[in-house]
mmCIF file of C-alpha atoms and ligand atoms in Angstrom:
data_model
loop_
_atom_site.group_PDB
_atom_site.id
_atom_site.type_symbol
_atom_site.label_atom_id
_atom_site.label_comp_id
_atom_site.label_asym_id
_atom_site.label_seq_id
_atom_site.Cartn_x
_atom_site.Cartn_y
_atom_site.Cartn_z
ATOM 1 C CA MET A 15 0.000 0.000 0.000
ATOM 2 C CA GLN A 16 1.072 3.556 -0.715
ATOM 3 C CA VAL A 17 0.063 6.401 1.580
ATOM 4 C CA PRO A 18 1.033 9.835 0.245
ATOM 5 C CA LEU A 19 1.440 12.750 2.649
ATOM 6 C CA LEU A 20 -1.293 14.528 0.720
ATOM 7 C CA ASP A 21 -3.516 13.459 -2.174
ATOM 8 C CA LEU A 22 -5.031 16.475 -3.914
ATOM 9 C CA LYS A 23 -6.491 14.324 -6.705
ATOM 10 C CA ALA A 24 -8.800 12.514 -4.279
ATOM 11 C CA GLN A 25 -10.340 15.827 -3.211
ATOM 12 C CA TYR A 26 -10.479 17.298 -6.706
ATOM 13 C CA ALA A 27 -12.440 14.286 -7.994
ATOM 14 C CA THR A 28 -15.310 15.214 -5.651
ATOM 15 C CA ILE A 29 -15.636 18.840 -6.847
ATOM 16 C CA LYS A 30 -14.247 18.791 -10.378
ATOM 17 C CA ASP A 31 -17.466 19.618 -12.275
ATOM 18 C CA GLU A 32 -18.306 22.586 -10.068
ATOM 19 C CA VAL A 33 -14.737 23.963 -10.210
ATOM 20 C CA LEU A 34 -14.706 23.772 -14.009
ATOM 21 C CA LYS A 35 -18.102 25.477 -14.187
ATOM 22 C CA GLN A 36 -16.972 28.327 -11.944
ATOM 23 C CA ILE A 37 -13.711 28.803 -13.838
ATOM 24 C CA ASN A 38 -15.633 28.885 -17.094
ATOM 25 C CA GLU A 39 -17.776 31.705 -15.723
ATOM 26 C CA VAL A 40 -14.628 33.745 -15.125
ATOM 27 C CA LEU A 41 -13.291 32.942 -18.585
ATOM 28 C CA ASP A 42 -16.583 33.747 -20.309
ATOM 29 C CA SER A 43 -16.808 37.074 -18.478
ATOM 30 C CA GLN A 44 -13.176 37.886 -19.334
ATOM 31 C CA GLN A 45 -13.025 39.728 -16.028
ATOM 32 C CA CYS A 46 -9.466 38.479 -15.618
ATOM 33 C CA ILE A 47 -8.340 40.801 -12.808
ATOM 34 C CA GLY A 48 -10.386 41.296 -9.641
ATOM 35 C CA GLY A 49 -14.138 41.195 -10.187
ATOM 36 C CA PRO A 50 -17.155 39.595 -8.496
ATOM 37 C CA LYS A 51 -15.585 36.241 -7.605
ATOM 38 C CA VAL A 52 -12.772 37.924 -5.695
ATOM 39 C CA THR A 53 -15.245 40.194 -3.881
ATOM 40 C CA GLU A 54 -17.555 37.290 -3.062
ATOM 41 C CA LEU A 55 -14.670 35.268 -1.620
ATOM 42 C CA GLU A 56 -13.490 38.261 0.408
ATOM 43 C CA ASN A 57 -16.963 38.710 1.880
ATOM 44 C CA LYS A 58 -17.258 35.031 2.726
ATOM 45 C CA ILE A 59 -13.807 34.819 4.340
ATOM 46 C CA ALA A 60 -14.517 37.971 6.379
ATOM 47 C CA GLU A 61 -17.737 36.333 7.556
ATOM 48 C CA LEU A 62 -15.991 33.030 8.340
ATOM 49 C CA CYS A 63 -13.347 34.862 10.383
ATOM 50 C CA GLU A 64 -15.884 37.138 12.068
ATOM 51 C CA CYS A 65 -13.931 40.133 10.791
ATOM 52 C CA LYS A 66 -15.163 43.319 9.126
ATOM 53 C CA TYR A 67 -12.845 43.216 6.120
ATOM 54 C CA ALA A 68 -10.891 40.785 3.967
ATOM 55 C CA VAL A 69 -8.480 41.642 1.162
ATOM 56 C CA GLY A 70 -7.586 38.973 -1.399
ATOM 57 C CA MET A 71 -3.849 38.666 -1.995
ATOM 58 C CA SER A 72 -1.642 36.822 -4.459
ATOM 59 C CA SER A 73 -0.245 34.435 -1.802
ATOM 60 C CA GLY A 74 0.084 33.973 1.941
ATOM 61 C CA THR A 75 3.545 35.477 1.663
ATOM 62 C CA ASP A 76 2.173 38.569 -0.069
ATOM 63 C CA ALA A 77 -0.631 38.802 2.498
ATOM 64 C CA ILE A 78 2.059 39.065 5.199
ATOM 65 C CA LEU A 79 4.243 41.407 3.148
ATOM 66 C CA ALA A 80 1.348 43.740 2.290
ATOM 67 C CA SER A 81 0.242 43.749 5.954
ATOM 68 C CA LEU A 82 3.674 44.870 7.141
ATOM 69 C CA MET A 83 3.797 47.512 4.390
ATOM 70 C CA ALA A 84 0.277 48.713 5.244
ATOM 71 C CA LEU A 85 1.298 49.038 8.899
ATOM 72 C CA GLY A 86 4.231 51.192 7.808
ATOM 73 C CA ILE A 87 6.853 48.796 9.142
ATOM 74 C CA GLY A 88 10.260 49.295 7.524
ATOM 75 C CA PRO A 89 13.948 50.026 8.027
ATOM 76 C CA GLY A 90 14.943 50.581 11.649
ATOM 77 C CA ASP A 91 11.924 48.663 12.978
ATOM 78 C CA GLU A 92 11.910 45.336 14.763
ATOM 79 C CA VAL A 93 9.266 42.600 14.599
ATOM 80 C CA ILE A 94 9.187 39.802 17.179
ATOM 81 C CA THR A 95 8.366 36.336 15.871
ATOM 82 C CA THR A 96 9.018 32.613 16.221
ATOM 83 C CA PRO A 97 11.985 30.832 14.627
ATOM 84 C CA PHE A 98 9.943 27.636 14.191
ATOM 85 C CA THR A 99 7.837 28.408 11.131
ATOM 86 C CA PHE A 100 7.862 28.492 7.365
ATOM 87 C CA PHE A 101 10.457 30.898 5.989
ATOM 88 C CA ALA A 102 7.933 33.479 4.710
ATOM 89 C CA THR A 103 7.103 34.701 8.220
ATOM 90 C CA ALA A 104 10.536 36.153 8.860
ATOM 91 C CA GLY A 105 11.392 36.567 5.180
ATOM 92 C CA CYS A 106 8.675 39.242 4.853
ATOM 93 C CA ILE A 107 9.942 41.098 7.928
ATOM 94 C CA ALA A 108 13.395 41.268 6.365
ATOM 95 C CA ARG A 109 12.016 42.191 2.930
ATOM 96 C CA VAL A 110 10.377 45.380 4.243
ATOM 97 C CA GLY A 111 13.773 46.281 5.719
ATOM 98 C CA ALA A 112 12.863 45.528 9.331
ATOM 99 C CA LYS A 113 14.727 43.204 11.677
ATOM 100 C CA PRO A 114 13.254 39.837 12.675
ATOM 101 C CA VAL A 115 13.717 39.283 16.413
ATOM 102 C CA PHE A 116 13.219 35.646 17.365
ATOM 103 C CA VAL A 117 11.991 34.224 20.642
ATOM 104 C CA ASP A 118 11.835 30.521 21.437
ATOM 105 C CA ILE A 119 8.730 28.323 21.277
ATOM 106 C CA ASP A 120 6.556 26.588 23.820
ATOM 107 C CA PRO A 121 7.669 22.940 23.423
ATOM 108 C CA THR A 122 4.142 21.567 23.886
ATOM 109 C CA THR A 123 2.380 23.554 21.137
ATOM 110 C CA TYR A 124 5.442 24.582 19.049
ATOM 111 C CA ASN A 125 4.040 28.123 18.990
ATOM 112 C CA ILE A 126 5.800 31.272 20.199
ATOM 113 C CA ASN A 127 6.284 31.321 23.994
ATOM 114 C CA PRO A 128 4.573 34.548 25.159
ATOM 115 C CA ALA A 129 6.633 34.624 28.376
ATOM 116 C CA LEU A 130 9.772 35.306 26.317
ATOM 117 C CA ILE A 131 8.412 38.274 24.351
ATOM 118 C CA GLU A 132 8.578 41.127 26.848
ATOM 119 C CA PRO A 133 12.345 40.936 27.527
ATOM 120 C CA VAL A 134 13.182 41.496 23.833
ATOM 121 C CA ILE A 135 10.903 44.511 23.295
ATOM 122 C CA THR A 136 12.926 47.648 22.510
ATOM 123 C CA LYS A 137 12.097 51.187 21.395
ATOM 124 C CA LYS A 138 12.364 49.888 17.822
ATOM 125 C CA THR A 139 9.788 47.095 18.226
ATOM 126 C CA LYS A 140 6.724 47.760 16.062
ATOM 127 C CA ALA A 141 4.904 44.448 15.936
ATOM 128 C CA ILE A 142 4.607 40.881 17.140
ATOM 129 C CA MET A 143 3.989 38.189 14.554
ATOM 130 C CA PRO A 144 2.729 34.959 16.132
ATOM 131 C CA VAL A 145 2.347 31.938 13.856
ATOM 132 C CA HIS A 146 -0.463 29.420 14.370
ATOM 133 C CA LEU A 147 1.643 26.412 13.538
ATOM 134 C CA TYR A 148 0.127 23.191 12.185
ATOM 135 C CA GLY A 149 -3.379 24.652 12.631
ATOM 136 C CA GLN A 150 -3.280 25.513 16.346
ATOM 137 C CA VAL A 151 -3.684 29.157 17.368
ATOM 138 C CA ALA A 152 -0.816 30.569 19.458
ATOM 139 C CA ASP A 153 -1.568 31.643 23.035
ATOM 140 C CA MET A 154 -3.024 35.000 21.995
ATOM 141 C CA ASP A 155 -4.316 36.405 25.320
ATOM 142 C CA PRO A 156 -0.871 37.158 26.799
ATOM 143 C CA ILE A 157 0.402 38.253 23.377
ATOM 144 C CA MET A 158 -2.437 40.780 22.986
ATOM 145 C CA GLN A 159 -1.871 42.008 26.523
ATOM 146 C CA ILE A 160 1.846 42.590 25.951
ATOM 147 C CA ALA A 161 1.127 44.250 22.592
ATOM 148 C CA GLY A 162 -1.502 46.501 24.161
ATOM 149 C CA GLN A 163 0.849 47.667 26.902
ATOM 150 C CA ALA A 164 3.663 48.408 24.461
ATOM 151 C CA SER A 165 1.389 49.749 21.665
ATOM 152 C CA LEU A 166 2.520 47.123 19.169
ATOM 153 C CA ALA A 167 0.626 45.779 16.176
ATOM 154 C CA VAL A 168 -0.071 42.052 16.103
ATOM 155 C CA VAL A 169 0.114 40.409 12.678
ATOM 156 C CA GLU A 170 -1.159 36.846 12.886
ATOM 157 C CA ASP A 171 0.478 34.447 10.468
ATOM 158 C CA ALA A 172 -2.637 32.274 10.271
ATOM 159 C CA CYS A 173 -1.589 30.640 6.994
ATOM 160 C CA GLN A 174 -1.934 27.152 8.505
ATOM 161 C CA ALA A 175 -4.954 27.871 10.665
ATOM 162 C CA ILE A 176 -7.953 29.163 8.714
ATOM 163 C CA SER A 177 -11.125 28.644 10.826
ATOM 164 C CA ALA A 178 -9.203 27.339 13.856
ATOM 165 C CA THR A 179 -10.386 28.890 17.113
ATOM 166 C CA TYR A 180 -8.874 30.173 20.356
ATOM 167 C CA LYS A 181 -11.243 30.757 23.279
ATOM 168 C CA GLY A 182 -14.094 31.075 20.814
ATOM 169 C CA LYS A 183 -12.262 33.561 18.596
ATOM 170 C CA LYS A 184 -11.253 32.836 15.021
ATOM 171 C CA ALA A 185 -7.641 32.625 13.904
ATOM 172 C CA GLY A 186 -6.659 35.835 12.139
ATOM 173 C CA ALA A 187 -9.359 37.896 13.873
ATOM 174 C CA ILE A 188 -7.623 38.345 17.226
ATOM 175 C CA GLY A 189 -4.682 40.570 16.295
ATOM 176 C CA THR A 190 -4.513 43.796 14.298
ATOM 177 C CA CYS A 191 -4.753 41.692 11.158
ATOM 178 C CA GLY A 192 -4.453 38.055 10.128
ATOM 179 C CA CYS A 193 -2.893 36.475 7.055
ATOM 180 C CA PHE A 194 -4.034 33.354 5.232
ATOM 181 C CA SER A 195 -2.535 31.260 2.466
ATOM 182 C CA PHE A 196 -4.451 29.327 -0.167
ATOM 183 C CA PHE A 197 -1.383 27.309 -1.167
ATOM 184 C CA PRO A 198 -2.835 23.995 -2.418
ATOM 185 C CA SER A 199 -1.683 22.008 0.630
ATOM 186 C CA LYS A 200 -3.423 24.300 3.117
ATOM 187 C CA ASN A 201 -6.835 23.251 4.526
ATOM 188 C CA LEU A 202 -8.453 25.708 2.111
ATOM 189 C CA GLY A 203 -6.182 25.418 -0.910
ATOM 190 C CA GLY A 204 -6.570 26.947 -4.341
ATOM 191 C CA ILE A 205 -5.445 25.526 -7.650
ATOM 192 C CA GLY A 206 -2.314 27.654 -7.477
ATOM 193 C CA ASP A 207 -1.100 30.495 -5.294
ATOM 194 C CA GLY A 208 -3.430 32.771 -3.354
ATOM 195 C CA GLY A 209 -3.848 34.445 0.012
ATOM 196 C CA MET A 210 -5.874 36.907 2.056
ATOM 197 C CA THR A 211 -5.498 39.409 4.873
ATOM 198 C CA VAL A 212 -8.379 40.008 7.285
ATOM 199 C CA THR A 213 -8.854 42.906 9.704
ATOM 200 C CA SER A 214 -11.574 44.851 11.476
ATOM 201 C CA ASP A 215 -9.603 48.133 11.357
ATOM 202 C CA GLU A 216 -11.037 50.340 8.625
ATOM 203 C CA ASP A 217 -7.906 52.452 8.101
ATOM 204 C CA LEU A 218 -5.728 49.381 7.843
ATOM 205 C CA TYR A 219 -8.210 47.853 5.413
ATOM 206 C CA LYS A 220 -7.920 50.869 3.115
ATOM 207 C CA MET A 221 -4.122 50.716 3.263
ATOM 208 C CA LEU A 222 -4.196 46.995 2.422
ATOM 209 C CA VAL A 223 -6.352 47.662 -0.631
ATOM 210 C CA TRP A 224 -3.926 50.357 -1.759
ATOM 211 C CA MET A 225 -0.823 48.281 -1.063
ATOM 212 C CA ARG A 226 -2.258 45.405 -3.083
ATOM 213 C CA ASN A 227 -2.432 47.667 -6.124
ATOM 214 C CA HIS A 228 0.848 49.622 -6.175
ATOM 215 C CA GLY A 229 -0.368 52.113 -3.572
ATOM 216 C CA SER A 230 -2.492 53.833 -6.184
ATOM 217 C CA GLU A 231 -5.639 55.819 -5.344
ATOM 218 C CA PRO A 232 -7.049 57.038 -7.605
ATOM 219 C CA LYS A 233 -5.556 55.157 -10.544
ATOM 220 C CA TYR A 234 -2.072 56.418 -11.542
ATOM 221 C CA TYR A 235 -1.760 58.621 -8.443
ATOM 222 C CA HIS A 236 0.630 56.978 -6.003
ATOM 223 C CA LYS A 237 0.644 58.155 -2.435
ATOM 224 C CA TYR A 238 2.410 54.969 -1.284
ATOM 225 C CA ILE A 239 4.742 52.408 -2.805
ATOM 226 C CA GLY A 240 2.848 49.126 -2.911
ATOM 227 C CA GLY A 241 3.018 46.110 -5.186
ATOM 228 C CA ASN A 242 0.928 43.807 -7.330
ATOM 229 C CA PHE A 243 -0.475 41.533 -4.653
ATOM 230 C CA ARG A 244 -3.857 40.841 -6.275
ATOM 231 C CA LEU A 245 -5.752 37.559 -5.901
ATOM 232 C CA ASP A 246 -6.441 35.889 -9.245
ATOM 233 C CA PRO A 247 -10.192 35.510 -9.951
ATOM 234 C CA ILE A 248 -9.661 31.954 -11.195
ATOM 235 C CA GLN A 249 -8.256 31.099 -7.775
ATOM 236 C CA ALA A 250 -11.211 32.862 -6.156
ATOM 237 C CA ALA A 251 -13.615 30.828 -8.328
ATOM 238 C CA ALA A 252 -12.036 27.524 -7.259
ATOM 239 C CA LEU A 253 -11.858 28.617 -3.622
ATOM 240 C CA LEU A 254 -15.559 29.520 -3.634
ATOM 241 C CA VAL A 255 -16.317 25.916 -4.580
ATOM 242 C CA LYS A 256 -14.079 24.560 -1.837
ATOM 243 C CA LEU A 257 -15.048 26.925 0.983
ATOM 244 C CA PRO A 258 -18.415 25.248 1.822
ATOM 245 C CA HIS A 259 -16.480 21.981 2.382
ATOM 246 C CA LEU A 260 -13.853 23.468 4.692
ATOM 247 C CA ALA A 261 -15.666 22.652 7.946
ATOM 248 C CA ASP A 262 -16.225 19.022 6.922
ATOM 249 C CA TRP A 263 -12.685 18.589 5.655
ATOM 250 C CA SER A 264 -11.235 20.002 8.865
ATOM 251 C CA GLN A 265 -13.543 17.736 10.887
ATOM 252 C CA MET A 266 -12.267 14.707 8.954
ATOM 253 C CA ARG A 267 -8.694 15.780 9.708
ATOM 254 C CA ARG A 268 -9.595 16.035 13.410
ATOM 255 C CA LYS A 269 -11.083 12.534 13.243
ATOM 256 C CA ASN A 270 -7.922 11.174 11.634
ATOM 257 C CA ALA A 271 -5.850 12.952 14.274
ATOM 258 C CA ALA A 272 -7.920 11.437 17.088
ATOM 259 C CA PHE A 273 -7.420 7.996 15.524
ATOM 260 C CA TYR A 274 -3.623 8.334 15.483
ATOM 261 C CA THR A 275 -3.477 9.885 18.935
ATOM 262 C CA LYS A 276 -5.446 6.994 20.433
ATOM 263 C CA LYS A 277 -3.259 4.378 18.754
ATOM 264 C CA PHE A 278 -0.018 6.071 19.872
ATOM 265 C CA LYS A 279 -1.078 6.315 23.504
ATOM 266 C CA LYS A 280 1.415 4.755 25.929
ATOM 267 C CA THR A 281 4.130 4.496 23.268
ATOM 268 C CA VAL A 282 7.329 6.517 22.770
ATOM 269 C CA ILE A 283 5.490 8.603 20.196
ATOM 270 C CA GLN A 284 4.488 12.038 21.467
ATOM 271 C CA THR A 285 1.257 13.176 19.884
ATOM 272 C CA PRO A 286 0.054 16.769 19.363
ATOM 273 C CA VAL A 287 -0.957 18.630 22.516
ATOM 274 C CA ILE A 288 -4.230 20.512 22.141
ATOM 275 C CA ALA A 289 -4.250 23.596 24.344
ATOM 276 C CA ASP A 290 -7.365 24.378 26.426
ATOM 277 C CA ASP A 291 -10.127 26.197 24.577
ATOM 278 C CA CYS A 292 -8.490 25.648 21.181
ATOM 279 C CA GLU A 293 -10.004 23.942 18.174
ATOM 280 C CA LEU A 294 -7.321 22.812 15.754
ATOM 281 C CA ILE A 295 -7.699 22.293 12.041
ATOM 282 C CA PHE A 296 -4.696 19.922 11.758
ATOM 283 C CA ASN A 297 -3.123 21.392 8.665
ATOM 284 C CA GLN A 298 -0.431 19.016 9.825
ATOM 285 C CA TYR A 299 -0.441 16.140 12.306
ATOM 286 C CA VAL A 300 2.992 16.268 13.864
ATOM 287 C CA ILE A 301 4.493 13.664 16.157
ATOM 288 C CA ARG A 302 7.684 13.951 18.178
ATOM 289 C CA VAL A 303 9.868 10.885 18.182
ATOM 290 C CA PRO A 304 13.287 9.499 19.073
ATOM 291 C CA ARG A 305 15.470 8.359 16.117
ATOM 292 C CA ARG A 306 13.363 10.569 13.867
ATOM 293 C CA ASP A 307 15.587 10.412 10.794
ATOM 294 C CA GLU A 308 15.731 6.597 10.928
ATOM 295 C CA LEU A 309 11.939 6.539 11.157
ATOM 296 C CA VAL A 310 11.735 8.761 8.065
ATOM 297 C CA ARG A 311 13.780 6.211 6.114
ATOM 298 C CA HIS A 312 11.595 3.369 7.443
ATOM 299 C CA LEU A 313 8.432 5.185 6.330
ATOM 300 C CA GLN A 314 9.906 5.988 2.936
ATOM 301 C CA ALA A 315 10.846 2.326 2.467
ATOM 302 C CA ASN A 316 7.198 1.480 3.186
ATOM 303 C CA LYS A 317 5.904 4.116 0.740
ATOM 304 C CA ILE A 318 4.392 6.299 3.441
ATOM 305 C CA GLY A 319 4.700 10.027 2.880
ATOM 306 C CA CYS A 320 6.005 12.193 5.709
ATOM 307 C CA GLU A 321 7.688 15.567 6.042
ATOM 308 C CA ILE A 322 9.746 17.558 8.521
ATOM 309 C CA TYR A 323 8.213 20.973 9.212
ATOM 310 C CA TYR A 324 10.785 22.483 9.714
ATOM 311 C CA PRO A 325 14.289 21.010 9.740
ATOM 312 C CA VAL A 326 16.212 24.281 10.293
ATOM 313 C CA PRO A 327 14.863 26.951 12.661
ATOM 314 C CA LEU A 328 14.959 30.379 11.047
ATOM 315 C CA HIS A 329 17.542 31.896 13.422
ATOM 316 C CA LEU A 330 20.038 29.370 12.041
ATOM 317 C CA GLN A 331 19.271 29.904 8.338
ATOM 318 C CA GLU A 332 22.238 31.049 6.306
ATOM 319 C CA CYS A 333 20.450 34.141 5.006
ATOM 320 C CA PHE A 334 19.859 35.340 8.568
ATOM 321 C CA ALA A 335 23.485 34.903 9.700
ATOM 322 C CA TYR A 336 23.749 38.714 9.795
ATOM 323 C CA LEU A 337 21.312 38.737 12.717
ATOM 324 C CA GLY A 338 24.024 37.119 14.831
ATOM 325 C CA TYR A 339 22.142 34.168 16.321
ATOM 326 C CA LYS A 340 23.972 30.920 17.050
ATOM 327 C CA ALA A 341 23.089 27.293 17.784
ATOM 328 C CA GLY A 342 21.768 27.006 21.318
ATOM 329 C CA ASP A 343 20.023 30.391 21.312
ATOM 330 C CA MET A 344 16.560 28.853 20.809
ATOM 331 C CA PRO A 345 16.896 25.417 22.457
ATOM 332 C CA GLU A 346 13.242 24.368 22.194
ATOM 333 C CA ALA A 347 12.947 25.261 18.509
ATOM 334 C CA GLU A 348 16.229 23.490 17.788
ATOM 335 C CA LYS A 349 15.113 20.369 19.674
ATOM 336 C CA ALA A 350 11.751 20.361 17.884
ATOM 337 C CA ALA A 351 13.517 20.670 14.520
ATOM 338 C CA ARG A 352 15.373 17.432 15.356
ATOM 339 C CA GLU A 353 12.332 15.484 16.588
ATOM 340 C CA VAL A 354 9.158 16.464 14.720
ATOM 341 C CA LEU A 355 7.573 14.532 11.876
ATOM 342 C CA ALA A 356 4.317 15.193 10.002
ATOM 343 C CA LEU A 357 2.196 12.182 9.036
ATOM 344 C CA PRO A 358 -0.528 11.879 6.368
ATOM 345 C CA ILE A 359 -3.691 13.491 7.806
ATOM 346 C CA TYR A 360 -5.655 14.613 4.743
ATOM 347 C CA PRO A 361 -9.458 14.084 4.862
ATOM 348 C CA GLU A 362 -9.686 11.343 2.248
ATOM 349 C CA LEU A 363 -7.354 8.899 4.058
ATOM 350 C CA THR A 364 -8.987 5.479 4.374
ATOM 351 C CA ASP A 365 -9.092 3.388 7.562
ATOM 352 C CA GLU A 366 -6.721 0.885 5.923
ATOM 353 C CA MET A 367 -4.241 3.654 5.161
ATOM 354 C CA LYS A 368 -4.312 4.968 8.726
ATOM 355 C CA GLU A 369 -3.948 1.459 10.167
ATOM 356 C CA PHE A 370 -0.963 0.867 7.885
ATOM 357 C CA VAL A 371 0.714 4.121 8.984
ATOM 358 C CA VAL A 372 0.228 3.225 12.665
ATOM 359 C CA LYS A 373 1.389 -0.369 12.232
ATOM 360 C CA THR A 374 4.479 0.678 10.271
ATOM 361 C CA ILE A 375 5.503 3.187 12.939
ATOM 362 C CA LEU A 376 4.810 0.865 15.891
ATOM 363 C CA ASP A 377 6.766 -1.926 14.145
ATOM 364 C CA PHE A 378 9.753 0.402 13.895
ATOM 365 C CA TYR A 379 9.832 1.013 17.655
ATOM 366 C CA LYS A 380 9.200 -2.609 18.621
HETATM 367 C C1 PLP B 17 2.102 28.523 3.705
HETATM 368 C C2 PLP B 17 2.655 29.480 4.704
HETATM 369 C C3 PLP B 17 3.053 30.784 4.353
HETATM 370 C C4 PLP B 17 3.146 31.288 2.946
HETATM 371 O O1 PLP B 17 2.070 31.098 2.163
HETATM 372 P P1 PLP B 17 2.246 31.063 0.549
HETATM 373 O O2 PLP B 17 0.827 31.124 0.102
HETATM 374 O O3 PLP B 17 2.924 29.790 0.216
HETATM 375 O O4 PLP B 17 3.019 32.261 0.153
HETATM 376 C C5 PLP B 17 3.457 31.630 5.365
HETATM 377 N N1 PLP B 17 3.517 31.230 6.640
HETATM 378 C C6 PLP B 17 3.172 29.987 7.006
HETATM 379 C C7 PLP B 17 3.248 29.613 8.450
HETATM 380 C C8 PLP B 17 2.753 29.071 6.054
HETATM 381 O O5 PLP B 17 2.438 27.829 6.428
#
């Protein structure tokens, strides 16, 4: 048996006709930039997130980049974030000319440890960027409290956590703004790149709309320097077909996660810790294991897909050497990078596939 980490074809087969119909509507209208599909998706995502506004963006990365630009963050500024995330989080901070300042993670949730934030705040700090890793919202209450006291913006990198909740609040709707990715492997994935920023701040919303379109308002009058960060209407059309399924798909991921977690009880395999009052969407199901790299080879030999998110914490990436961090500075992130492993969790996994994954892993540790 083969068990891929993700099987997009299985999902596409269930919605193919509707996706093609929606894409055809865009093509027939020849409204190839912006238009009603983009607006409809923005309205629906704003509603889903319980936010006033949503601005479609060309990717999750551009959603983050445009948010930082819209907040006026640039050279001389510092943004506090986690080193245990996808590169884009800190990459965008550096791209606007600001300095990423890393603090270590909470080893149980892998999210930024709020207790470590205050000591690194300086006069230059402008924002905190928590990441909701694997589909679990970071501990936002203390983060919002610290940000409030120091008058900092909070940009949520919610790229892996659309519709996840924290104490009844939606991911992306807790901070100043929240950024989503529609990369195909995300819970709500397009048929290419796409993203969105949500906010309830009207001024920020206007800035985001300007930044998305070269800072122009009206056309050809540029008060700000923005970029082309527009969401493609063909992506919006496909996403509108997928959105009504998001709750069910995330529920199936939670069911798969519960299955694994039960089977791995009382073994050496550490399963994901779900913080109180959080509902996860399991964009990834990540275990923590001894002899991780040997297990990877064992799974590969058995044709089971798996992935390490992420093998090198950002403070140790070559491109960030200029920041002056060294090995040992973020011990929990570094330890996690050596021990974590994501298993297949996608909604369409069959019982036989899950049983095979469990059996193959338990056999390895026998
Ligand atoms: C996917 C992801 C991004 C970037 O999204 P793209 O749409 O691929 O640009 C940023 N941050 C995190 C945490 C992500 O998982």
